[in-house]
């Protein structure tokens, strides 16, 4: 759940700094979480264009499918970070 929230917030905000601010965590913590996700997946999640982050093509495809699934199941697209932390 935390990785989905991270992915969603970075996609919405475009930068780690803004996403971290929305999530209520430090940019460093979010950067470490992203590095962990990339380590687990075995590759980059985002293409870095300066400070702006864009999903890599394979992750963009996965993200779009998951987003459609969440909409079809009436799962809120913007989960409250505090709620997702309680669920972990």
PDB file of C-alpha atoms in Angstrom, residues 20-67:
ATOM      1  CA  UNK A  20       6.875  13.934   0.146  1.00  0.00           C
ATOM      2  CA  UNK A  21       5.208  17.124   1.331  1.00  0.00           C
ATOM      3  CA  UNK A  22       1.750  15.782   0.405  1.00  0.00           C
ATOM      4  CA  UNK A  23       2.523  12.475   2.137  1.00  0.00           C
ATOM      5  CA  UNK A  24       3.818  14.195   5.255  1.00  0.00           C
ATOM      6  CA  UNK A  25       7.268  12.594   5.152  1.00  0.00           C
ATOM      7  CA  UNK A  26      10.748  13.883   4.357  1.00  0.00           C
ATOM      8  CA  UNK A  27      12.079  13.908   0.817  1.00  0.00           C
ATOM      9  CA  UNK A  28      14.904  11.696   2.029  1.00  0.00           C
ATOM     10  CA  UNK A  29      12.456   9.087   3.372  1.00  0.00           C
ATOM     11  CA  UNK A  30      10.556   9.091   0.087  1.00  0.00           C
ATOM     12  CA  UNK A  31      13.790   8.805  -1.883  1.00  0.00           C
ATOM     13  CA  UNK A  32      14.809   5.780   0.218  1.00  0.00           C
ATOM     14  CA  UNK A  33      11.373   4.217  -0.307  1.00  0.00           C
ATOM     15  CA  UNK A  34      11.699   4.718  -4.060  1.00  0.00           C
ATOM     16  CA  UNK A  35      15.188   3.173  -4.054  1.00  0.00           C
ATOM     17  CA  UNK A  36      13.810   0.160  -2.161  1.00  0.00           C
ATOM     18  CA  UNK A  37      10.964  -0.253  -4.667  1.00  0.00           C
ATOM     19  CA  UNK A  38      13.416  -0.060  -7.565  1.00  0.00           C
ATOM     20  CA  UNK A  39      15.707  -2.595  -5.884  1.00  0.00           C
ATOM     21  CA  UNK A  40      12.821  -5.007  -5.387  1.00  0.00           C
ATOM     22  CA  UNK A  41      11.592  -4.554  -8.961  1.00  0.00           C
ATOM     23  CA  UNK A  42      15.067  -4.877 -10.400  1.00  0.00           C
ATOM     24  CA  UNK A  43      15.001  -1.642 -12.386  1.00  0.00           C
ATOM     25  CA  UNK A  44      14.061   1.994 -12.581  1.00  0.00           C
ATOM     26  CA  UNK A  45      10.493   3.057 -11.852  1.00  0.00           C
ATOM     27  CA  UNK A  46      10.917   6.656 -12.978  1.00  0.00           C
ATOM     28  CA  UNK A  47      12.884   8.404 -15.675  1.00  0.00           C
ATOM     29  CA  UNK A  48      14.483  11.445 -14.140  1.00  0.00           C
ATOM     30  CA  UNK A  49      14.296  14.629 -16.205  1.00  0.00           C
ATOM     31  CA  UNK A  50      16.009  17.087 -13.907  1.00  0.00           C
ATOM     32  CA  UNK A  51      13.824  17.184 -10.811  1.00  0.00           C
ATOM     33  CA  UNK A  52      10.729  15.999 -12.663  1.00  0.00           C
ATOM     34  CA  UNK A  53      10.039  12.261 -12.566  1.00  0.00           C
ATOM     35  CA  UNK A  54       8.141  10.391 -15.280  1.00  0.00           C
ATOM     36  CA  UNK A  55       7.214   6.719 -15.181  1.00  0.00           C
ATOM     37  CA  UNK A  56       9.215   4.358 -17.344  1.00  0.00           C
ATOM     38  CA  UNK A  57       7.076   2.885 -20.160  1.00  0.00           C
ATOM     39  CA  UNK A  58       6.586  -0.576 -18.533  1.00  0.00           C
ATOM     40  CA  UNK A  59       5.675   0.952 -15.161  1.00  0.00           C
ATOM     41  CA  UNK A  60       3.359   3.480 -16.855  1.00  0.00           C
ATOM     42  CA  UNK A  61       1.471   0.582 -18.457  1.00  0.00           C
ATOM     43  CA  UNK A  62       1.156  -1.178 -15.083  1.00  0.00           C
ATOM     44  CA  UNK A  63       0.178   2.049 -13.316  1.00  0.00           C
ATOM     45  CA  UNK A  64      -2.560   2.790 -15.868  1.00  0.00           C
ATOM     46  CA  UNK A  65      -4.000  -0.711 -15.507  1.00  0.00           C
ATOM     47  CA  UNK A  66      -3.971  -0.495 -11.704  1.00  0.00           C
ATOM     48  CA  UNK A  67      -5.595   2.935 -11.821  1.00  0.00           C
TER      49      UNK A  67
END
